PDB file of C-alpha atoms in Angstrom:
ATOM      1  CA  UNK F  29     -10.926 -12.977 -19.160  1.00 81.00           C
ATOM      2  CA  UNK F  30      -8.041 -13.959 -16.673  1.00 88.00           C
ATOM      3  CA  UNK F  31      -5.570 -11.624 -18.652  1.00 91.00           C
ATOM      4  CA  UNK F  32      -8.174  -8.795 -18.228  1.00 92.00           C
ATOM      5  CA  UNK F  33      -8.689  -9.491 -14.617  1.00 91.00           C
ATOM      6  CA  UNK F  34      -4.763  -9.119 -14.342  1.00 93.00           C
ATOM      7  CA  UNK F  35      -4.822  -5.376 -15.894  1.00 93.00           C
ATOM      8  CA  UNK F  36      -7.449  -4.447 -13.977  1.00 91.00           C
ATOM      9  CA  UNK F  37      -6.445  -5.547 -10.641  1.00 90.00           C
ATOM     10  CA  UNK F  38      -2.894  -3.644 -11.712  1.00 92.00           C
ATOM     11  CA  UNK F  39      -4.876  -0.475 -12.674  1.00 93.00           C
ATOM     12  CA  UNK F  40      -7.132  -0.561  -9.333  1.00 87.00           C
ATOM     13  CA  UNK F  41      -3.618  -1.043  -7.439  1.00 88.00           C
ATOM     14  CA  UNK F  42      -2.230   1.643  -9.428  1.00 90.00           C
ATOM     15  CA  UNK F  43      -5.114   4.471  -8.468  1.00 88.00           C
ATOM     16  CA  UNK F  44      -5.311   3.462  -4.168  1.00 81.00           C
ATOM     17  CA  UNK F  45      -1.132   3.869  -4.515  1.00 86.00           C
ATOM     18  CA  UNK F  46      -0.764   7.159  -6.029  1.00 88.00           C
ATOM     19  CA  UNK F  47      -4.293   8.359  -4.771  1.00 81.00           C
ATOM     20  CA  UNK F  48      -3.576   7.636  -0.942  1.00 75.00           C
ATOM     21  CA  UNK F  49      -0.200   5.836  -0.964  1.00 77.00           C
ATOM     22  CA  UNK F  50      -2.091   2.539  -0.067  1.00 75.00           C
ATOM     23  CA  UNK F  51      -0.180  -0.420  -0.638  1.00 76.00           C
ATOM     24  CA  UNK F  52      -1.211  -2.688  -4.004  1.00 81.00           C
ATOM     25  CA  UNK F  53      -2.193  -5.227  -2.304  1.00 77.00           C
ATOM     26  CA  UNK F  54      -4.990  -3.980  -0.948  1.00 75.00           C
ATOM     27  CA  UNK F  55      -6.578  -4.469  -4.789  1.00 81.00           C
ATOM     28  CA  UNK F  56      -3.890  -7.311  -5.897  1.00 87.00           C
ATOM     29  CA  UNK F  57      -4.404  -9.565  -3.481  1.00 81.00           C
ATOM     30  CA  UNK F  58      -8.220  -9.847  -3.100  1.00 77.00           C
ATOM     31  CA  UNK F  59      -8.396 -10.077  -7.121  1.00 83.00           C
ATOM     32  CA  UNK F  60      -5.996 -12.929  -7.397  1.00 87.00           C
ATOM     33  CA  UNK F  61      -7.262 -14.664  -4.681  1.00 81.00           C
ATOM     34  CA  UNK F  62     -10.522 -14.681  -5.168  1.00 76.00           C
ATOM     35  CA  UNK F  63     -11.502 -14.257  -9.131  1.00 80.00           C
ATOM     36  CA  UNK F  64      -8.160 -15.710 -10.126  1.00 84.00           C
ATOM     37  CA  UNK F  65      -7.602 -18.699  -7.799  1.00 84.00           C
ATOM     38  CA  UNK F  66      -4.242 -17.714  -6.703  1.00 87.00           C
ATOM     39  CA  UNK F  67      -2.621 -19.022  -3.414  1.00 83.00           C
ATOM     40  CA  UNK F  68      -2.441 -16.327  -1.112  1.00 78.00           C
ATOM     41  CA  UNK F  69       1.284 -16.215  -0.660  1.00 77.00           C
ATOM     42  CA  UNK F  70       2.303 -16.016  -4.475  1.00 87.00           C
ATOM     43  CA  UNK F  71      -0.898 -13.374  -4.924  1.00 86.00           C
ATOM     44  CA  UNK F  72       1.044 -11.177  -1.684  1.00 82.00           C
ATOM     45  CA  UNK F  73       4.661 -11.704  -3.686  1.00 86.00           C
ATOM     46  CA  UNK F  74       2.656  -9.844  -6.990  1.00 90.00           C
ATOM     47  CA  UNK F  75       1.622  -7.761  -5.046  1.00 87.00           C
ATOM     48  CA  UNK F  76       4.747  -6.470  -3.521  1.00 84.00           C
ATOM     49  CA  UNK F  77       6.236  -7.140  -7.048  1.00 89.00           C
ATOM     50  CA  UNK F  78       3.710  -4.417  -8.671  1.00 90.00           C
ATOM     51  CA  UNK F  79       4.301  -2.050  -5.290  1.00 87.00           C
ATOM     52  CA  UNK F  80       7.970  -1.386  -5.669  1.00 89.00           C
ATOM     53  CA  UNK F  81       8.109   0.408  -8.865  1.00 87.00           C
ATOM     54  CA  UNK F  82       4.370   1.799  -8.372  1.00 90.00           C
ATOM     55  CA  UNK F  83       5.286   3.151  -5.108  1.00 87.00           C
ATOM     56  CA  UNK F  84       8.484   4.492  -6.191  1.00 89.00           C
ATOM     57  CA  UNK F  85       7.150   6.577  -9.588  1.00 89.00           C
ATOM     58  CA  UNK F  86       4.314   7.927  -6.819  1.00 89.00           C
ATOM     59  CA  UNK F  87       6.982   8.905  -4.791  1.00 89.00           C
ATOM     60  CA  UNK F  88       8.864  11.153  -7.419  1.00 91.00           C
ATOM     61  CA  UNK F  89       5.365  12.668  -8.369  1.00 90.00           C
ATOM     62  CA  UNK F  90       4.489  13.728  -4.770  1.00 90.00           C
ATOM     63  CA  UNK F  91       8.430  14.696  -4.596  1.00 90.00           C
ATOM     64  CA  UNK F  92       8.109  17.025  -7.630  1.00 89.00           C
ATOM     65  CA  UNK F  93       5.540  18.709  -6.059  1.00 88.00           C
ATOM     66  CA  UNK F  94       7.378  18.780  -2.778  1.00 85.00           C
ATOM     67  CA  UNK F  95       5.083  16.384  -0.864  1.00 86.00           C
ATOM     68  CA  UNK F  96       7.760  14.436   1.026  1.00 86.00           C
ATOM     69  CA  UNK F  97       9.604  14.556   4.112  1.00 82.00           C
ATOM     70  CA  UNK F  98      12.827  13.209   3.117  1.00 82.00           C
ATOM     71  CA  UNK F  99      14.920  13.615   6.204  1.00 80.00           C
ATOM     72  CA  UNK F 100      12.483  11.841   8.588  1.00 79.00           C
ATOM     73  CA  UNK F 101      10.863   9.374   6.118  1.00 81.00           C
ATOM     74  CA  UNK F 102      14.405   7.877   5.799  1.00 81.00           C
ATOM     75  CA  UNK F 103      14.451   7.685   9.636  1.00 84.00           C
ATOM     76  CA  UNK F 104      11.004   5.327   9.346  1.00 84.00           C
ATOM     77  CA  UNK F 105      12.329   3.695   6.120  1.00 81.00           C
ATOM     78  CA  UNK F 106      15.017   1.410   8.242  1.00 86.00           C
ATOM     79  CA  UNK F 107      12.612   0.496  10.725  1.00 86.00           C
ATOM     80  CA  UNK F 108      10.581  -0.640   8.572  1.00 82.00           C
ATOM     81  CA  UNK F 109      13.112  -2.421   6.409  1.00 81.00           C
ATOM     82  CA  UNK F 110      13.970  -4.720   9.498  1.00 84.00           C
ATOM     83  CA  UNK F 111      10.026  -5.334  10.364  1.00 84.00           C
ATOM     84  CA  UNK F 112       9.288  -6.385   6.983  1.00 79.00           C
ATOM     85  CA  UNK F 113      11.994  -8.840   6.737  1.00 78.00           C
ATOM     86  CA  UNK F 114      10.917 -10.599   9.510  1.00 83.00           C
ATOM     87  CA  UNK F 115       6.604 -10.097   8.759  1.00 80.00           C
ATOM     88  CA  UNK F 116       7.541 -12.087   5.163  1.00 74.00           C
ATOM     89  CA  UNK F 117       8.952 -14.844   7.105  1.00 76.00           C
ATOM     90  CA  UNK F 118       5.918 -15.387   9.721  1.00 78.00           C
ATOM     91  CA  UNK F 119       3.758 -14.604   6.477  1.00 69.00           C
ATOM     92  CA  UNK F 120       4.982 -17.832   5.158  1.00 68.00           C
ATOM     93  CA  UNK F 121       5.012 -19.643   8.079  1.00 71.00           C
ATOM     94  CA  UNK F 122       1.055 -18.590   8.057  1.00 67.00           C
ATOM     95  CA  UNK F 123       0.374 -18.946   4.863  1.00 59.00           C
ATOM     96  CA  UNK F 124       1.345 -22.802   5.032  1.00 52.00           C
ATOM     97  CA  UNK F 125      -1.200 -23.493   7.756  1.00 56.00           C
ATOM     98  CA  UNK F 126      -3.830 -21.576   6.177  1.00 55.00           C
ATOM     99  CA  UNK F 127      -3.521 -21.065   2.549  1.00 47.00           C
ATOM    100  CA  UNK F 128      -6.649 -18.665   2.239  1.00 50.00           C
ATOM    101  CA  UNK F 129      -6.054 -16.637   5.817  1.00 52.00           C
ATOM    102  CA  UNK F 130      -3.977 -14.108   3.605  1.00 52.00           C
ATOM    103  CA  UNK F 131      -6.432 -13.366   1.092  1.00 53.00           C
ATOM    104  CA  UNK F 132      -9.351 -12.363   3.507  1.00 61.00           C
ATOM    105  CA  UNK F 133      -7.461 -10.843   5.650  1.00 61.00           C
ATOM    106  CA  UNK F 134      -6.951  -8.271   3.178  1.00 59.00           C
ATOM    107  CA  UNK F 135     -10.289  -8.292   2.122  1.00 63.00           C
ATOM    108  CA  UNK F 136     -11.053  -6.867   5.167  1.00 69.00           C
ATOM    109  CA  UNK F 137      -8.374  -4.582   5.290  1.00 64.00           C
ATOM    110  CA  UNK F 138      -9.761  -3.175   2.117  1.00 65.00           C
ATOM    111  CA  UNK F 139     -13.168  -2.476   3.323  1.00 75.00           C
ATOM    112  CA  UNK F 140     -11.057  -0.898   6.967  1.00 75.00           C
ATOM    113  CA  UNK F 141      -9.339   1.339   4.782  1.00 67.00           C
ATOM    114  CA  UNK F 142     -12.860   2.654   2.800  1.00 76.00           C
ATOM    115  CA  UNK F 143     -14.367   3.328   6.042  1.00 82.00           C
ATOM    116  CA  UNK F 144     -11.681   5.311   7.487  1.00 74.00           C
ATOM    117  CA  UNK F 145     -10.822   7.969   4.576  1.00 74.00           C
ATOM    118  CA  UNK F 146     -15.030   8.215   4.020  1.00 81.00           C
ATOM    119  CA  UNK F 147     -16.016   9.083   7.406  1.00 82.00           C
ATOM    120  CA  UNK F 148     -12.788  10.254   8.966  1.00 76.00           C
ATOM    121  CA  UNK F 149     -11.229  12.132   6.401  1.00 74.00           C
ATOM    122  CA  UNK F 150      -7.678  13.578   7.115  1.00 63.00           C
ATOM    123  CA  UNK F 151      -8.065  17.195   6.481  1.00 65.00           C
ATOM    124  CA  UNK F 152      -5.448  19.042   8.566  1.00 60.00           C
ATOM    125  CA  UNK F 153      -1.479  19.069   9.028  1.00 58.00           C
ATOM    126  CA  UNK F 154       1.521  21.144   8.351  1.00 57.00           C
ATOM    127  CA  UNK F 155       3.333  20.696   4.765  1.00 59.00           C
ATOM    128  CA  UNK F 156       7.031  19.402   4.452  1.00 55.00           C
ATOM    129  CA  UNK F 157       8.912  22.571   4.674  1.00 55.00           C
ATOM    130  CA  UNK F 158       7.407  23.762   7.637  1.00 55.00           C
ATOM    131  CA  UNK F 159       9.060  25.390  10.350  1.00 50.00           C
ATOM    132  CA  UNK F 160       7.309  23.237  12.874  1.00 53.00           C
ATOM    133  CA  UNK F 161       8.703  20.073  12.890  1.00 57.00           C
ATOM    134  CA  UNK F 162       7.540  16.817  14.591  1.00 61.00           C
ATOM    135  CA  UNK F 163       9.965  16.706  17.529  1.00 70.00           C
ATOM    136  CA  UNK F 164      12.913  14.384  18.221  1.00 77.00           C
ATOM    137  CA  UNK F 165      10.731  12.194  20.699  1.00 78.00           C
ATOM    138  CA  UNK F 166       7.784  11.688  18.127  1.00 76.00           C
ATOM    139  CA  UNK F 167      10.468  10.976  15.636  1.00 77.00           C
ATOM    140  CA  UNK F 168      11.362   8.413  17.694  1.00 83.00           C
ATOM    141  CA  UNK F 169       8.411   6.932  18.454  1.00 82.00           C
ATOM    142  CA  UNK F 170       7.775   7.009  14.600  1.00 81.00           C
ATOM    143  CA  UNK F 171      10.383   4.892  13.572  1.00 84.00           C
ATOM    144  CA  UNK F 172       9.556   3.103  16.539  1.00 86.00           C
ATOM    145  CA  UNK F 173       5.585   2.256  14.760  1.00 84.00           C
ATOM    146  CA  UNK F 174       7.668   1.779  11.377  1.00 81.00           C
ATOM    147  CA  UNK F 175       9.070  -1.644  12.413  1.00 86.00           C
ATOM    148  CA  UNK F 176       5.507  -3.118  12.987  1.00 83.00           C
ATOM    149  CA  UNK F 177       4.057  -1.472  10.398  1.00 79.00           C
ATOM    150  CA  UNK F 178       6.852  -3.135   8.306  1.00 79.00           C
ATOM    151  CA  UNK F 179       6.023  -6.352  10.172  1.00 82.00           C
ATOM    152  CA  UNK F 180       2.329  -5.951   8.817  1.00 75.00           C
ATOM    153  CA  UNK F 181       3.110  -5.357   5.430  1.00 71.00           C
ATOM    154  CA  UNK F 182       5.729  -8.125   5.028  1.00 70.00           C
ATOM    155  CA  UNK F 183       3.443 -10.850   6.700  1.00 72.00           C
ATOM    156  CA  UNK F 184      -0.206 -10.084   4.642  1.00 64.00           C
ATOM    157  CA  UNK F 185       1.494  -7.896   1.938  1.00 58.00           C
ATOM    158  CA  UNK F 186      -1.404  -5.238   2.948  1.00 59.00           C
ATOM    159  CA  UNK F 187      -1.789  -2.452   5.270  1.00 56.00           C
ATOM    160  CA  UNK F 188       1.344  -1.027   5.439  1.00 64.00           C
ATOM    161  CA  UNK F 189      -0.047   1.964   3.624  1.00 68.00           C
ATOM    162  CA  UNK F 190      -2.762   3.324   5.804  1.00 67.00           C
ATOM    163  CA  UNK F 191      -0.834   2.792   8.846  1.00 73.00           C
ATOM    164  CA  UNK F 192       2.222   5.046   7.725  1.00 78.00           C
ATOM    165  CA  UNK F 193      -0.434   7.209   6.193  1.00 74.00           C
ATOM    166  CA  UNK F 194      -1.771   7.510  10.226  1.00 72.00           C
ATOM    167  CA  UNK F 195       1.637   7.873  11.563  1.00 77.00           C
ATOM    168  CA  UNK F 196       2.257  10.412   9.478  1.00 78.00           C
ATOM    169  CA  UNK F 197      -1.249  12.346   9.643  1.00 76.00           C
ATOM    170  CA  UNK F 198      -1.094  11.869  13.337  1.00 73.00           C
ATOM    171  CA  UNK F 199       1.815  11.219  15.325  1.00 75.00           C
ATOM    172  CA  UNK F 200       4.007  13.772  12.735  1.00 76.00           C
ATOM    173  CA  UNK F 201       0.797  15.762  12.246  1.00 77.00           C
ATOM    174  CA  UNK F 202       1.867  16.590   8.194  1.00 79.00           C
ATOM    175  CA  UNK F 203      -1.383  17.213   6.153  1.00 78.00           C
ATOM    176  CA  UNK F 204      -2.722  14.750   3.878  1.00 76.00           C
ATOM    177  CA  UNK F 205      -0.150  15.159   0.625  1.00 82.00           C
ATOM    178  CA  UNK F 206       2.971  14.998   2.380  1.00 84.00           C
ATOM    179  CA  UNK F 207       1.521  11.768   4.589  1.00 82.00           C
ATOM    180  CA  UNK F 208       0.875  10.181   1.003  1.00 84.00           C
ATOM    181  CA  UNK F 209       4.326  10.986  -0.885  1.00 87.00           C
ATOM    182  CA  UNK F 210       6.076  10.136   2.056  1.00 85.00           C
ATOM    183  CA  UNK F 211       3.991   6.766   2.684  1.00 83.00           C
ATOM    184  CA  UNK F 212       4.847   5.556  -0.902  1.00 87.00           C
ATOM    185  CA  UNK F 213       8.853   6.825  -0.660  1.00 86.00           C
ATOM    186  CA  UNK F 214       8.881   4.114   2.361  1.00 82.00           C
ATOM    187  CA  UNK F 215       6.697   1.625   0.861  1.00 80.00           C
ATOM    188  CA  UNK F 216       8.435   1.296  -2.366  1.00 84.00           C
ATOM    189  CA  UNK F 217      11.888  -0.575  -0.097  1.00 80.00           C
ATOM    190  CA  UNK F 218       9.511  -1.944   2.086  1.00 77.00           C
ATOM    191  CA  UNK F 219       7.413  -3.378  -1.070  1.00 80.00           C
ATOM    192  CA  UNK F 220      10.900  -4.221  -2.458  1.00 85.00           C
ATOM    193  CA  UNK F 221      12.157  -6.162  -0.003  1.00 78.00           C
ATOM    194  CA  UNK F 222       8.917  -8.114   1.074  1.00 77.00           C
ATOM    195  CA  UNK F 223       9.383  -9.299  -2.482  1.00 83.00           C
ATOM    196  CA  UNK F 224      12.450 -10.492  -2.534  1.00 85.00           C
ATOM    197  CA  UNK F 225      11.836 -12.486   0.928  1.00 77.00           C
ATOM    198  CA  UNK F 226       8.842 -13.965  -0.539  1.00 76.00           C
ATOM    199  CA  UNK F 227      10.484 -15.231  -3.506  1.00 84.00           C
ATOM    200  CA  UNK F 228      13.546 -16.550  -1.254  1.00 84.00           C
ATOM    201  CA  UNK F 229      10.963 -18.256   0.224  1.00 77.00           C
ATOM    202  CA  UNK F 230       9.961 -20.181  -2.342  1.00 78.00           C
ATOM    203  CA  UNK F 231       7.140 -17.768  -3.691  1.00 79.00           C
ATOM    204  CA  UNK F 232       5.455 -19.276  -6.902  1.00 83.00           C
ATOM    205  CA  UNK F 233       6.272 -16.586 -10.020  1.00 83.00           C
ATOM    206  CA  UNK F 234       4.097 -16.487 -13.440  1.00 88.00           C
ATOM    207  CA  UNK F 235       5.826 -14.483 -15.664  1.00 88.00           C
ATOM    208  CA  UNK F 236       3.097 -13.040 -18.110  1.00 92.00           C
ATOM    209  CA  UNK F 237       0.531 -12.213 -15.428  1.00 90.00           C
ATOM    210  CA  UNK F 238       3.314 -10.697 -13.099  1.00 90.00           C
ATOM    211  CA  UNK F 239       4.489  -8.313 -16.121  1.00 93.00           C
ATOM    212  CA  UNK F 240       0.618  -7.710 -17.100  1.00 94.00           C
ATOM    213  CA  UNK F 241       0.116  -6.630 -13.371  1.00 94.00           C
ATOM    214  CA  UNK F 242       3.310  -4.275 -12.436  1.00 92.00           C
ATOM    215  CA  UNK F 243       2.716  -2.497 -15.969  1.00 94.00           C
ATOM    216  CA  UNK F 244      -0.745  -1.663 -15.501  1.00 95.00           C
ATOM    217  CA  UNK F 245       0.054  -1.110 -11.675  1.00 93.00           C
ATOM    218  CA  UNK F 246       2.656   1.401 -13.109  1.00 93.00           C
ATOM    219  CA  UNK F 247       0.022   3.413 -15.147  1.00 95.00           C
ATOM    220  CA  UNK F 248      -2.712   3.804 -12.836  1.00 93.00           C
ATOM    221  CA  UNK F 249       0.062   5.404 -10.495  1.00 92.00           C
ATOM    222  CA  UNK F 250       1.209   7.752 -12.399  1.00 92.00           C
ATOM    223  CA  UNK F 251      -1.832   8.700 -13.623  1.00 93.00           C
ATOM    224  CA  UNK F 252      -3.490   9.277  -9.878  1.00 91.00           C
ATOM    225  CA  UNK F 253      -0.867  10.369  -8.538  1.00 90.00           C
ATOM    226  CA  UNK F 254      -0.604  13.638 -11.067  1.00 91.00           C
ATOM    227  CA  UNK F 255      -4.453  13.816  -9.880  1.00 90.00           C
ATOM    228  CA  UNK F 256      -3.890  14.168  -6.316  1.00 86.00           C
ATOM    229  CA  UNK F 257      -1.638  16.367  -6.182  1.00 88.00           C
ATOM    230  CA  UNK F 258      -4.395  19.033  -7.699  1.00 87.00           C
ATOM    231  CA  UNK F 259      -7.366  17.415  -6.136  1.00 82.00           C
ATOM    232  CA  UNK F 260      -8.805  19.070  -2.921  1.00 82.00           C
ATOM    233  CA  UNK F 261      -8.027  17.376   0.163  1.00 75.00           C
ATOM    234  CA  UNK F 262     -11.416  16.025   1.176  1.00 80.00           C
ATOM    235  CA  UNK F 263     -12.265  14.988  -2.175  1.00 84.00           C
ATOM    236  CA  UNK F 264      -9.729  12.491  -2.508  1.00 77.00           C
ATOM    237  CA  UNK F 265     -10.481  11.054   0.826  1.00 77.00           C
ATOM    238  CA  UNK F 266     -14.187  10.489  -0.246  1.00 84.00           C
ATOM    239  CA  UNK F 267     -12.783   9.181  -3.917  1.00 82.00           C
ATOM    240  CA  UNK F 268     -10.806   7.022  -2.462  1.00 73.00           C
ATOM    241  CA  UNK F 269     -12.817   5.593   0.843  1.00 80.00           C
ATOM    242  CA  UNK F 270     -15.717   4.630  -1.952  1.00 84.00           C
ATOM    243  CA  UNK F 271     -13.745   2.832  -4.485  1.00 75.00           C
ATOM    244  CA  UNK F 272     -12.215   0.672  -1.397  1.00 73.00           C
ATOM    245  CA  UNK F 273     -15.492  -0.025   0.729  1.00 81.00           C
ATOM    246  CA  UNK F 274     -17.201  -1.293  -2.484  1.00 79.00           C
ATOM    247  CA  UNK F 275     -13.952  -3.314  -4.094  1.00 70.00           C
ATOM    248  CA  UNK F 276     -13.910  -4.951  -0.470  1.00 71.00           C
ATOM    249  CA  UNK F 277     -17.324  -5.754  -0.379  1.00 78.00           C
ATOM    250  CA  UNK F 278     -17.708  -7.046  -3.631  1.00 72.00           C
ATOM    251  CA  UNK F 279     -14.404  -9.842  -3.330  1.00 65.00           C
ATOM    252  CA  UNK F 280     -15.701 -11.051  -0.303  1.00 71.00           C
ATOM    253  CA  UNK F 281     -19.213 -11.684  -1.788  1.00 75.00           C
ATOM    254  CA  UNK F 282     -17.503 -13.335  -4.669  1.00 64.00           C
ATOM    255  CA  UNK F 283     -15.307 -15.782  -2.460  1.00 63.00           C
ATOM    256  CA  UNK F 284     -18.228 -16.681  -0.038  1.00 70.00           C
ATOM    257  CA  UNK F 285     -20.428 -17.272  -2.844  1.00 62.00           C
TER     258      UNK F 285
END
């Protein structure tokens, strides 16, 4: 039952990464922590583990079907390099005072993220080739919201996602697609090097369930990301803001009760 738990927490990460370019722990974490019995801090470093190369094989996807702002998601990428650095390190400081604040947090983060793409779908936006480019100042002020978002992501593992997917939707104003691909280009070295900090940290690693996890992390990606790229815009934010709201709901219920 444990080992099952493990594949499907990696599938459910898989489908909110490619789907919306959410980060994995937004399934990862909750499962572990709360069916599995995993401290927070080693459930974040699977997590991360699983993002990298589910993040990066979205990323190619959304890139194949020329979803991705290249020149200005590199821009955000250091930013957020720097801010996740630093988020894994007050992450652990955290995490050592309150071994469970982690896990709930993104619990709620989960049921956040539902709420948004069900009733506030992002519907509009320009594509990536577009003539109309977010200007130098928003560019800016981009990278600017990288470095916390990178902060947010290193310190509960969670998050980072949805708040480069808003960045992108509204401060760059690109439509839906191009917010995702280029949300999962950046999250795969920000997933990547939240990681590695956590592990330098003295992160806890199980092999087997780690493997079990980033493999079936890898498939649901691929697989959801080929799907969204051909699924109508508004569709995928309702698929996706239902399968959150009631994942969120249900691991809180299980961890209260």
């Amino acid at each position: 039952m444990m080992y099952l738990l493990y594949v499907i927490a990696g599938l459910g990460a898989g489908i909110v990464t490619g789907l919306a370019g959410l980060s994995a722990a937004v399934v990862i974490t909750p499962i572990l922590v709360s069916l599995c019995g995993w401290a927070s801090y080693d459930a974040v470093t699977v997590a991360l583990a699983s993002d990298v190369l589910a993040s990066l094989l979205s990323a190619y996807t959304y890139y194949r079907n020329r979803n991705i702002d290249l020149k200005r998601g590199g821009l955000v990428t250091i930013t957020a390099f720097l801010g996740t650095v630093v988020g894994s390190y007050c992450g652990f400081l955290f995490s050592q005072k309150n071994p469970d604040g982690l896990g709930y947090l993104s619990m709620l983060t989960t049921i956040s993220l539902g709420v948004k793409f069900l009733f506030k779908p992002v519907t509009g936006g320009h594509d990536a080739q577009s003539g109309s480019g977010p200007s130098a100042r928003k560019t800016a002020l981009a990278m600017l919201m990288g470095c916390g978002i990178g902060w947010v992501c290193g310190f509960t593992g969670s998050g980072g996602g949805i708040l480069m997917l808003t960045v992108f939707t509204i401060f760059l104003g690109y439509n839906l697609k191009v917010a995702v691909g280029t949300s999962t280009m950046i999250m795969s070295l920000v997933a990547l090097t939240g990681a590695v900090s956590h592990i330098s940290m003295g992160a806890q690693i199980f092999p087997l369930p780690m493997i079990l996890v980033v493999i079936s992390c890898l498939i649901g990606a691929l697989v959801s990301a080929r799907f969204a790229n051909r699924c109508e815009i508004r569709k995928l934010n309702h698929v996706v803001g239902v399968v959150l709201m009631i994942l969120g709901a249900v691991t809180i219920l299980i961890k209260i009760l």
